[in-house]
């Protein structure tokens, strides 16, 4: 039988003049001029674009038809590791315990509560699976009960566009209130007196731009705060002691916080400390003082400051926990008698508990690579905090920790119904030396008897943007490759905060290429030490990690048997030049502004994966996307694949799979999502076996 023929995209050159520079885009036509409307209603996508996407999906399905049995097997394995009737550890608040649980076969959870300390008397707050029935996509972004326990509110996205609708339920009657809030961001909060709902409006460019307050049981919206800078994100919340409402304004490098006293929730907000470019801060009220986490005054890895002032302006800050280079303070939580901070040292997490008298102690673990995270609770007047421990070999464990007695109580261990023996596996922490001498951590997971002679297949995962750290966590998905003799490796490249905030700063803007060269250095180090072989490795990354995939495909295509680029941000120059797109102004601090800055233009053009595609033998590539994705729009992977296919001089196939009913996160159901991962892994195995074709 003859091989399936890939779609051939028409070339329709469009020329752009910008800062005295000229670029031509042959595939700009793939961007629907009515993309904003398409986000809200994907059915109106222009016919020629839909026809091409359908052809791409059909080609990918035909090319991977031989892997369908493998996909089904991988999916069954992953699903078999999920406890289908699972439930969260209840979180206590007053007279109630709140939790979510799944029923067997359900894609989405039930939100419930029951009387505190009891296992009966459940009240169903929200049945997501019932609401999702007959919907191709359904995702709850946030759900909260009111402080008086009388209302339950949730924000739902029904097409993946991240335009949410907020609804409220009266828990006394069980009835949904007869109004809804449309065009909302997925973030909202009740006032501590339960009388008001603070929510964020998402504008026509899909950006959060205004905070509104409305009576919780319905009424007129009142504008609380409007952000004029299109480059800022918004968030709303409360301080831990319920003394203030908080409006958070910020981007990747700058923060401003506005406060409203909880005792006067209709009062206009006042600013804590005015924004200054490059200064980040967050704050909480710890009964009698403010605690502020900030990078001000050169505290690259952040410090904690304190203020007893009514308005915690920077002039009132005093040093509380000093800056210590290499100790990255990632966050903190306030309780009546204790302050708990999370920090990361050399890509390993710690939790530090401080009493009000300043005495502190550390909670840590001994594994070579692990992840440790705080899990928020509802109660302030408590000595208990909760944390989650996991490692690549150890399933998640939820502990309640008594901050006074230092006693740990294991509340739950993630159950793997199909079985899991940690002793079969080994997790290791390696270090690759980058081209400039930086030591780049690598976390490796493999079977104990996997040979280190280069014969094992290896998948290398990476991200490296926005300061997001790749935690060495437990994954029910990765085991399906590892159990087949593969080595799973994560490259903790610069651009993430794995080794501190400076690690992030060394992988952004003018230093962005460090992210790409670090990843390549990790691949070479692994191969040099027998963890797989160059030319036979798979690379995997999504979103900004998809940019990494595009960059390493251009830089070193010969290293990879296959590359999986999930919702890949690959059309960087065009996207960062289009001010109508949702994330363009907010992301200029990360990449630079090519609209006004010629140096930024040239820098981005020098690595933008789409712009750097050139005639060379590319490896097999699978690019995936979502039609209603507002973050990485569908046309980025569509254009990239068309240009790759036009330029590749090799025989390896270039594939595109667009989910026509989802957004950035892929399928919304817990099992449907696994089918997408199974496709990715089947592609990696298939590409490695074909080789192309040796």
XYZ file of C-alpha atoms in Angstrom:
694
model
C 0.000 0.000 0.000
C 1.213 3.503 -0.775
C 1.872 5.846 2.122
C -0.733 8.521 2.875
C -0.058 11.826 1.169
C 0.347 14.883 3.416
C -1.785 17.959 2.766
C -0.046 20.614 0.727
C -0.844 24.067 2.073
C -1.203 26.807 -0.469
C 1.337 29.607 -0.315
C -0.156 33.076 -0.197
C 2.716 35.453 0.637
C 1.967 38.376 2.918
C 4.680 40.961 3.545
C 5.142 42.817 6.831
C 7.139 46.025 7.262
C 8.284 46.622 10.814
C 11.041 48.812 12.278
C 12.710 49.027 8.897
C 12.675 45.256 8.532
C 10.738 43.159 6.055
C 9.454 39.632 6.495
C 7.231 37.518 4.299
C 4.791 34.970 5.680
C 3.516 32.433 3.141
C 0.949 30.986 5.532
C -0.530 34.035 7.251
C -3.850 33.129 5.609
C -4.304 30.369 8.178
C -5.159 32.968 10.813
C -8.898 33.607 10.570
C -9.445 37.366 10.521
C -12.443 36.767 12.810
C -10.413 34.754 15.319
C -11.957 36.553 18.298
C -15.397 35.352 17.290
C -14.004 31.877 16.569
C -12.791 31.664 20.179
C -16.375 32.084 21.346
C -17.932 29.997 18.564
C -15.510 27.625 16.789
C -18.225 26.612 14.316
C -17.742 29.873 12.397
C -14.123 29.103 11.481
C -13.489 30.035 7.865
C -14.248 27.105 5.540
C -10.851 26.877 3.811
C -9.032 26.840 7.157
C -11.318 24.156 8.554
C -10.879 22.090 5.400
C -7.103 22.232 5.744
C -7.200 21.339 9.467
C -9.527 18.423 8.749
C -7.102 17.223 6.075
C -4.186 17.489 8.517
C -6.077 15.509 11.155
C -6.987 12.858 8.591
C -3.361 12.564 7.455
C -2.106 12.188 11.022
C -4.747 9.553 11.741
C -3.764 7.638 8.600
C -0.047 7.841 9.337
C -0.533 6.648 12.907
C -3.186 4.044 12.076
C -0.691 1.298 12.828
C -0.317 2.622 16.378
C -4.014 2.562 17.266
C -3.715 -0.710 19.165
C -0.688 0.691 21.011
C -2.595 3.897 21.781
C -5.448 1.844 23.206
C -3.021 -0.182 25.294
C -1.239 2.910 26.599
C -4.568 4.524 27.457
C -5.734 1.378 29.264
C -2.517 1.283 31.290
C -2.790 4.936 32.292
C -6.468 4.624 33.124
C -5.691 1.500 35.145
C -3.429 3.571 37.388
C -6.280 5.940 38.279
C -8.515 5.122 41.214
C -11.775 5.875 39.444
C -13.800 6.521 42.597
C -11.101 8.688 44.132
C -11.665 11.631 46.468
C -9.589 14.441 47.883
C -8.581 14.726 51.534
C -11.364 16.845 53.095
C -10.490 20.411 54.008
C -12.197 21.589 57.175
C -13.910 24.958 57.477
C -16.057 25.618 60.514
C -18.807 23.019 60.785
C -18.057 21.421 57.420
C -15.513 19.300 55.598
C -15.206 20.191 51.883
C -13.872 17.850 49.188
C -14.163 16.670 45.589
C -14.704 13.068 44.563
C -15.065 11.045 41.386
C -17.547 8.335 40.570
C -16.540 5.289 38.544
C -16.462 6.145 34.858
C -16.924 9.876 35.425
C -14.782 12.326 33.458
C -15.433 15.171 35.926
C -15.751 15.359 39.726
C -18.509 15.957 42.226
C -17.911 18.790 44.716
C -19.306 17.935 48.130
C -19.323 18.669 51.831
C -20.355 16.815 54.947
C -20.506 17.643 58.659
C -17.037 18.047 60.089
C -15.379 14.825 61.169
C -18.129 12.596 59.770
C -18.231 10.234 56.805
C -21.977 10.579 56.184
C -24.404 13.417 55.530
C -23.018 14.479 52.155
C -24.354 17.620 50.494
C -23.627 17.759 46.762
C -22.465 21.251 45.901
C -21.702 20.767 42.228
C -21.887 17.768 39.892
C -19.515 18.619 37.069
C -20.197 15.415 35.155
C -23.914 16.174 35.019
C -23.253 19.698 33.775
C -20.778 18.401 31.192
C -23.243 15.921 29.697
C -23.536 16.257 25.906
C -20.850 18.974 25.873
C -17.667 18.420 23.867
C -15.745 20.532 26.377
C -16.456 21.500 29.977
C -13.989 22.770 32.545
C -14.457 24.403 35.929
C -11.770 27.001 36.509
C -12.636 27.898 40.109
C -15.251 26.889 42.675
C -15.723 28.363 46.168
C -18.236 28.273 48.993
C -19.154 31.532 50.683
C -17.626 32.086 54.146
C -21.088 31.709 55.729
C -21.492 28.340 53.923
C -24.786 29.381 52.321
C -23.701 29.807 48.693
C -21.555 27.880 46.246
C -20.123 29.560 43.147
C -18.273 28.151 40.168
C -16.765 29.416 36.914
C -17.137 27.133 33.887
C -15.620 27.250 30.406
C -17.643 25.312 27.847
C -15.406 25.536 24.768
C -11.782 25.911 25.851
C -11.585 29.624 25.051
C -11.106 30.534 28.754
C -14.118 32.814 28.699
C -15.855 31.650 31.880
C -19.436 31.884 33.075
C -19.939 32.233 36.844
C -23.036 30.765 38.468
C -24.130 30.513 42.110
C -26.185 27.987 44.036
C -28.248 28.552 47.177
C -27.234 25.677 49.436
C -30.369 25.927 51.573
C -32.725 25.346 48.643
C -30.369 23.598 46.239
C -31.454 26.016 43.516
C -29.107 27.804 41.107
C -29.635 31.552 41.423
C -31.420 33.110 38.421
C -28.478 35.021 37.010
C -25.048 34.341 35.599
C -21.891 36.356 34.998
C -20.577 36.096 31.447
C -17.201 36.943 29.875
C -15.501 36.283 33.192
C -11.939 35.324 33.981
C -11.678 32.069 35.916
C -10.820 33.843 39.176
C -13.291 35.239 41.727
C -13.762 35.507 45.484
C -16.401 36.179 48.111
C -15.976 38.982 50.612
C -15.416 37.689 54.175
C -18.955 38.791 55.140
C -20.350 36.680 52.241
C -22.356 39.627 50.926
C -20.296 40.393 47.828
C -18.720 38.569 44.932
C -15.600 40.086 43.391
C -14.971 38.922 39.820
C -12.815 39.792 36.790
C -14.110 40.733 33.362
C -12.371 39.382 30.262
C -12.485 41.928 27.448
C -12.947 41.501 23.709
C -9.222 40.749 23.359
C -9.589 37.971 25.953
C -7.590 39.932 28.541
C -8.560 40.399 32.208
C -9.018 44.159 32.486
C -11.628 45.066 35.128
C -12.603 43.917 38.619
C -16.291 44.158 39.494
C -18.227 43.730 42.723
C -21.822 42.566 42.784
C -24.188 41.468 45.552
C -23.653 37.742 46.002
C -27.354 36.969 45.525
C -27.676 39.165 42.462
C -27.742 42.841 41.620
C -25.849 45.499 39.760
C -22.131 45.246 39.112
C -19.944 48.057 40.412
C -16.510 48.692 38.930
C -13.864 48.218 41.631
C -10.675 48.464 39.616
C -9.766 49.000 35.952
C -6.312 48.194 34.603
C -5.274 50.468 31.746
C -2.020 48.644 30.964
C -2.783 45.830 28.501
C 0.365 44.077 29.681
C -0.939 43.271 33.163
C -2.857 40.308 34.529
C -5.414 40.603 37.332
C -6.278 38.444 40.326
C -8.607 38.770 43.313
C -8.517 37.230 46.772
C -8.461 37.757 50.536
C -5.738 37.878 53.157
C -5.365 34.780 55.308
C -6.766 36.528 58.386
C -9.772 37.852 56.390
C -8.840 41.426 57.207
C -8.588 42.666 53.610
C -9.708 42.003 50.065
C -6.804 41.923 47.606
C -6.592 42.926 43.943
C -3.369 41.640 42.423
C -1.958 43.360 39.325
C 1.167 42.060 37.653
C 3.136 40.457 34.872
C 6.312 38.394 34.781
C 8.468 41.145 36.269
C 6.299 43.802 37.931
C 3.628 43.765 40.650
C 1.135 46.149 42.212
C -1.386 45.258 44.927
C -4.553 47.092 45.865
C -6.334 46.521 49.190
C -9.868 46.907 50.510
C -10.550 46.582 54.265
C -12.899 43.637 54.737
C -14.928 45.602 57.255
C -15.793 48.109 54.507
C -15.969 46.002 51.309
C -17.610 48.743 49.213
C -14.766 51.174 49.874
C -12.535 52.020 46.875
C -9.239 50.103 46.910
C -5.961 51.731 47.915
C -2.540 50.774 46.619
C -0.070 49.072 48.940
C 3.083 49.947 47.014
C 2.971 51.537 43.540
C 4.386 49.463 40.702
C 7.992 49.833 39.676
C 9.240 47.944 36.639
C 11.238 44.920 37.709
C 9.961 44.856 41.305
C 7.690 41.972 42.286
C 5.932 41.610 45.600
C 3.091 39.735 47.222
C 1.747 40.208 50.704
C -0.473 38.740 53.387
C -1.700 40.015 56.756
C -0.433 38.033 59.730
C -2.761 39.264 62.491
C -0.726 42.288 63.601
C 1.602 42.867 60.669
C 1.998 42.570 56.944
C 4.446 40.042 55.522
C 5.780 40.847 52.066
C 7.657 38.534 49.698
C 9.711 40.615 47.276
C 12.740 40.831 45.020
C 13.217 44.544 45.756
C 16.691 46.008 46.145
C 18.498 43.212 44.372
C 16.977 40.280 46.283
C 17.113 38.044 43.203
C 15.935 34.921 45.036
C 13.441 36.930 47.106
C 13.231 37.845 50.772
C 10.473 38.401 53.312
C 9.832 41.860 54.710
C 7.411 42.971 57.441
C 5.335 46.095 57.997
C 3.104 47.191 60.861
C 1.718 50.147 58.898
C -1.940 50.382 57.929
C -0.838 50.861 54.321
C 2.206 48.623 53.759
C 4.175 50.935 51.475
C 7.810 50.024 50.828
C 8.967 52.857 53.080
C 7.505 50.925 56.032
C 9.123 47.568 55.211
C 11.687 46.062 57.561
C 13.748 42.948 56.959
C 12.124 39.766 58.232
C 13.765 36.830 56.408
C 16.830 38.141 54.552
C 17.763 37.397 50.982
C 20.111 34.456 50.634
C 21.453 33.775 47.120
C 20.588 30.249 45.995
C 17.692 29.954 48.458
C 14.657 30.830 46.362
C 11.650 31.689 48.536
C 8.736 30.567 46.369
C 5.834 31.520 48.647
C 4.405 31.542 52.147
C 1.206 30.898 54.086
C 0.028 32.674 57.241
C -1.728 31.076 60.217
C -2.606 32.654 63.539
C 0.413 31.219 65.347
C 2.767 30.351 62.502
C 4.137 31.479 59.171
C 5.041 28.722 56.715
C 7.304 29.429 53.789
C 8.217 27.295 50.801
C 11.705 27.555 49.356
C 13.863 25.781 46.806
C 17.587 25.092 47.088
C 19.400 23.525 44.127
C 16.152 22.310 42.550
C 14.886 20.642 45.767
C 11.951 21.901 47.840
C 11.849 22.698 51.553
C 9.133 23.882 53.906
C 10.114 26.121 56.816
C 7.765 26.655 59.774
C 8.202 29.823 61.850
C 6.446 30.492 65.156
C 5.423 33.998 66.129
C 8.495 34.270 68.356
C 10.731 33.749 65.305
C 11.804 30.173 66.088
C 11.768 28.048 62.941
C 12.360 24.517 61.743
C 12.629 22.803 58.340
C 10.466 20.042 56.878
C 12.410 18.124 54.213
C 12.886 14.640 52.772
C 15.863 12.503 51.811
C 15.191 11.292 48.271
C 17.590 12.345 45.536
C 14.808 14.121 43.637
C 11.373 14.977 45.011
C 8.661 17.620 45.065
C 7.132 19.144 48.194
C 4.250 21.610 48.086
C 1.907 23.376 50.468
C -1.801 22.751 50.032
C -3.968 25.661 51.021
C -6.672 25.345 53.648
C -9.570 27.467 54.824
C -8.780 28.010 58.514
C -6.495 30.604 60.034
C -6.868 29.733 63.725
C -5.233 26.317 63.480
C -1.929 24.632 64.222
C -2.334 22.282 61.241
C -0.971 22.813 57.767
C -1.066 20.359 54.894
C 1.640 19.474 52.431
C 1.984 17.023 49.546
C 5.098 14.933 49.022
C 5.961 12.980 45.869
C 8.884 11.888 43.761
C 9.271 10.253 40.352
C 9.073 6.854 42.084
C 6.782 7.714 45.015
C 3.055 8.399 44.530
C 1.617 11.528 46.132
C 1.239 11.550 49.892
C -0.896 14.098 51.752
C 0.301 14.947 55.262
C -1.325 17.039 57.955
C 1.478 18.644 59.915
C 1.072 20.009 63.422
C 3.243 23.110 63.430
C 3.503 23.104 67.235
C 4.137 19.423 68.016
C 5.853 18.755 64.639
C 3.809 15.580 64.247
C 3.095 14.368 60.716
C -0.163 12.558 60.023
C -0.415 10.756 56.698
C -3.932 11.474 55.446
C -3.774 9.809 52.066
C -1.461 8.007 49.676
C -2.250 8.091 45.978
C -3.620 4.671 45.158
C -2.536 2.916 41.956
C -5.216 0.240 41.352
C -3.174 -1.647 38.763
C -0.260 -1.751 41.199
C 2.980 0.153 41.669
C 6.196 -1.030 43.273
C 8.583 1.901 43.851
C 11.421 -0.579 44.360
C 11.316 -1.457 40.637
C 12.393 2.055 39.701
C 15.225 4.432 40.323
C 15.199 8.228 40.161
C 18.466 10.087 39.787
C 19.649 13.660 39.713
C 22.344 14.344 37.125
C 24.031 17.585 36.072
C 24.986 18.628 32.562
C 27.548 21.343 31.933
C 26.161 24.037 29.654
C 28.265 25.814 27.040
C 28.937 28.691 29.472
C 29.749 26.385 32.382
C 26.362 26.448 34.145
C 25.352 23.201 35.840
C 21.949 22.144 34.505
C 20.020 19.622 36.641
C 18.440 16.576 35.015
C 15.940 14.295 36.738
C 15.930 10.726 35.421
C 13.377 7.952 36.006
C 13.962 4.389 34.814
C 13.626 0.762 35.773
C 16.405 -0.411 38.066
C 17.639 -2.926 35.521
C 17.669 -0.530 32.559
C 21.099 -0.814 30.921
C 23.195 2.332 30.732
C 24.985 1.404 27.530
C 23.089 3.680 25.164
C 20.685 0.953 24.078
C 17.649 2.237 26.006
C 15.264 4.662 24.374
C 15.092 8.037 26.083
C 12.503 10.803 26.171
C 13.764 14.223 27.283
C 11.149 16.691 28.492
C 11.648 20.430 28.858
C 9.890 23.751 29.363
C 12.078 26.643 30.502
C 9.934 29.795 30.525
C 8.072 32.197 32.831
C 9.988 30.995 35.874
C 7.965 27.767 36.048
C 9.959 24.989 37.692
C 9.659 21.415 36.444
C 9.073 19.619 39.732
C 10.375 16.031 39.998
C 6.865 14.726 40.547
C 5.102 11.371 40.263
C 3.272 10.661 37.010
C 0.960 7.781 36.228
C 1.539 8.574 32.550
C 5.321 8.385 32.343
C 5.365 4.856 33.741
C 3.910 3.534 30.477
C 7.128 4.475 28.704
C 9.432 3.556 31.573
C 7.839 0.112 31.932
C 8.715 -0.472 28.248
C 12.376 0.100 29.018
C 12.429 3.792 28.165
C 14.247 6.363 30.270
C 12.199 9.444 31.168
C 14.308 12.538 31.756
C 13.455 16.136 32.612
C 15.905 18.901 31.745
C 15.672 21.693 34.353
C 16.839 24.317 31.883
C 17.258 28.044 32.394
C 14.095 30.053 31.964
C 12.495 28.051 34.758
C 13.119 28.764 38.438
C 14.403 25.293 39.268
C 17.639 26.746 40.690
C 16.179 30.071 41.779
C 14.846 33.258 40.226
C 18.249 33.999 38.740
C 17.919 30.724 36.818
C 14.788 32.219 35.272
C 16.430 35.565 34.529
C 19.261 33.759 32.736
C 16.778 32.212 30.299
C 14.682 35.147 29.140
C 14.897 38.120 26.762
C 18.495 38.527 25.574
C 19.449 35.262 27.323
C 16.611 33.159 25.899
C 18.874 30.955 23.810
C 20.320 29.534 27.058
C 17.071 27.567 27.346
C 17.725 25.861 24.028
C 21.435 25.222 24.446
C 20.886 23.925 27.994
C 18.430 21.342 26.633
C 20.909 20.225 23.993
C 23.659 20.007 26.636
C 21.399 17.759 28.715
C 20.818 15.463 25.735
C 24.541 15.220 25.068
C 25.342 14.589 28.731
C 22.753 11.823 28.961
C 24.091 10.125 25.839
C 27.702 10.458 27.025
C 26.760 8.598 30.195
C 24.811 5.808 28.517
C 21.321 7.183 29.098
C 20.135 6.705 25.511
C 21.909 7.567 22.277
C 22.081 10.712 20.191
C 19.848 10.454 17.158
C 17.558 8.002 18.915
C 16.055 10.265 21.582
C 12.573 11.724 21.670
C 12.063 15.318 22.785
C 8.818 16.547 24.348
C 7.519 19.954 25.389
C 4.321 21.968 25.377
C 3.270 25.613 25.033
C 6.434 27.647 25.670
C 8.093 24.241 25.926
C 6.847 23.751 22.382
C 8.937 26.772 21.409
C 11.870 24.889 22.912
C 10.969 21.925 20.712
C 10.879 24.118 17.620
C 14.210 25.698 18.496
C 16.057 22.424 19.090
C 14.565 21.019 15.873
C 16.188 23.884 13.996
C 19.461 23.853 15.945
C 20.183 20.117 16.182
C 17.683 18.079 14.161
C 20.050 15.108 14.014
C 19.772 14.468 17.774
C 16.150 13.328 17.748
C 14.214 10.357 16.435
C 11.000 12.266 17.125
C 9.800 15.547 18.590
C 6.423 16.069 20.263
C 5.419 19.742 20.370
C 2.149 20.179 22.242
C 0.302 23.480 21.673
C 3.677 24.893 20.616
C 4.412 28.612 20.793
C 6.471 28.614 17.600
C 5.385 31.722 15.668
C 7.027 34.011 18.195
C 7.859 37.021 16.045
C 4.419 37.314 14.452
C 2.597 36.713 17.729
C 4.676 39.188 19.715
C 4.072 41.750 16.950
C 0.276 41.364 16.995
C -1.053 43.580 19.790
C -4.622 42.292 19.379
C -3.742 38.811 20.616
C -4.595 38.096 24.271
C -1.100 37.471 25.599
C 1.045 39.754 23.443
C 1.426 42.887 25.637
C 1.537 40.839 28.876
C 4.380 38.745 27.485
C 6.691 41.474 26.229
C 8.544 41.371 29.587
C 9.351 37.715 28.865
C 10.454 37.957 25.235
C 10.878 41.654 24.431
C 8.736 44.036 22.383
C 9.460 43.674 18.636
C 6.893 46.376 17.831
C 9.020 49.155 19.329
C 12.455 47.654 19.993
C 14.620 46.772 16.987
C 17.002 44.748 19.144
C 14.087 42.697 20.469
C 12.863 42.188 16.898
C 16.227 40.891 15.725
C 16.710 38.739 18.808
C 13.310 37.059 18.504
C 13.747 36.609 14.746
C 17.062 34.845 15.410
C 15.409 31.994 17.338
C 11.668 32.064 16.526
C 11.111 28.460 15.381
C 8.773 29.363 12.518
C 11.102 32.029 11.181
C 14.190 29.822 11.457
C 12.826 26.816 9.565
C 15.310 26.079 6.764
C 16.124 23.280 4.329
C 17.498 20.424 6.441
C 16.515 16.846 7.362
C 14.065 17.366 10.221
C 13.160 14.431 12.471
C 9.630 13.093 12.758
C 7.503 15.775 14.414
C 4.043 15.681 15.965
C 2.528 19.107 16.636
C -0.776 19.350 18.485
C -3.133 22.222 19.222
C -6.651 23.277 20.158
C -8.985 25.230 17.905
C -10.284 27.497 20.687
C -6.936 28.001 22.418
C -6.503 31.699 23.353
C -2.919 31.237 24.546
C -1.244 29.482 21.619
C -3.631 29.953 18.726
C -4.338 27.032 16.409
C -2.604 28.682 13.455
C 0.829 28.599 15.123
C 1.308 24.811 14.862
C -0.648 24.802 11.577
C 1.703 27.312 9.943
C 4.801 25.694 11.451
C 3.924 22.249 10.128
C 3.251 23.637 6.646
C 6.632 25.388 6.582
C 8.483 22.383 8.012
C 6.957 20.098 5.423
C 7.914 22.505 2.661
C 11.538 22.708 3.840
C 12.505 19.316 5.216
C 15.020 17.405 3.119
C 14.505 14.178 5.031
C 11.936 11.391 4.845
C 10.544 11.694 8.375
C 6.889 12.753 8.476
C 5.652 16.047 9.917
C 2.256 15.579 11.567
C -0.409 17.938 12.932
C -3.285 17.040 15.258
C -5.731 19.822 16.153
C -8.431 19.147 18.735
C -11.396 20.875 17.114
C -13.302 20.984 20.416
C -10.740 22.123 22.994
C -8.339 24.863 24.009
C -4.851 25.130 25.481
C -5.134 22.301 27.976
C -6.518 19.762 25.538
C -9.503 17.577 26.335
C -11.252 18.520 29.576
C -12.213 15.052 30.818
C -9.709 13.117 32.921
C -9.884 10.071 30.622
C -10.220 11.925 27.313
C -7.054 13.819 28.207
C -5.199 10.531 28.684
C -6.085 9.536 25.124
C -4.180 12.596 23.901
C -1.148 11.631 26.000
C -1.378 8.071 24.690
C -1.208 9.468 21.144
C 1.925 11.451 22.035
C 3.668 8.437 23.555
C 2.642 6.125 20.725
C 4.137 8.620 18.302
C 7.425 8.638 20.266
C 7.607 4.835 20.166
C 6.622 4.722 16.483
C 9.180 7.350 15.477
C 11.932 5.546 17.400
C 11.119 2.246 15.733
C 10.934 3.666 12.219
C 14.079 5.576 12.644
C 13.524 7.253 9.606
C 13.864 4.537 8.130
C 17.273 3.786 9.648
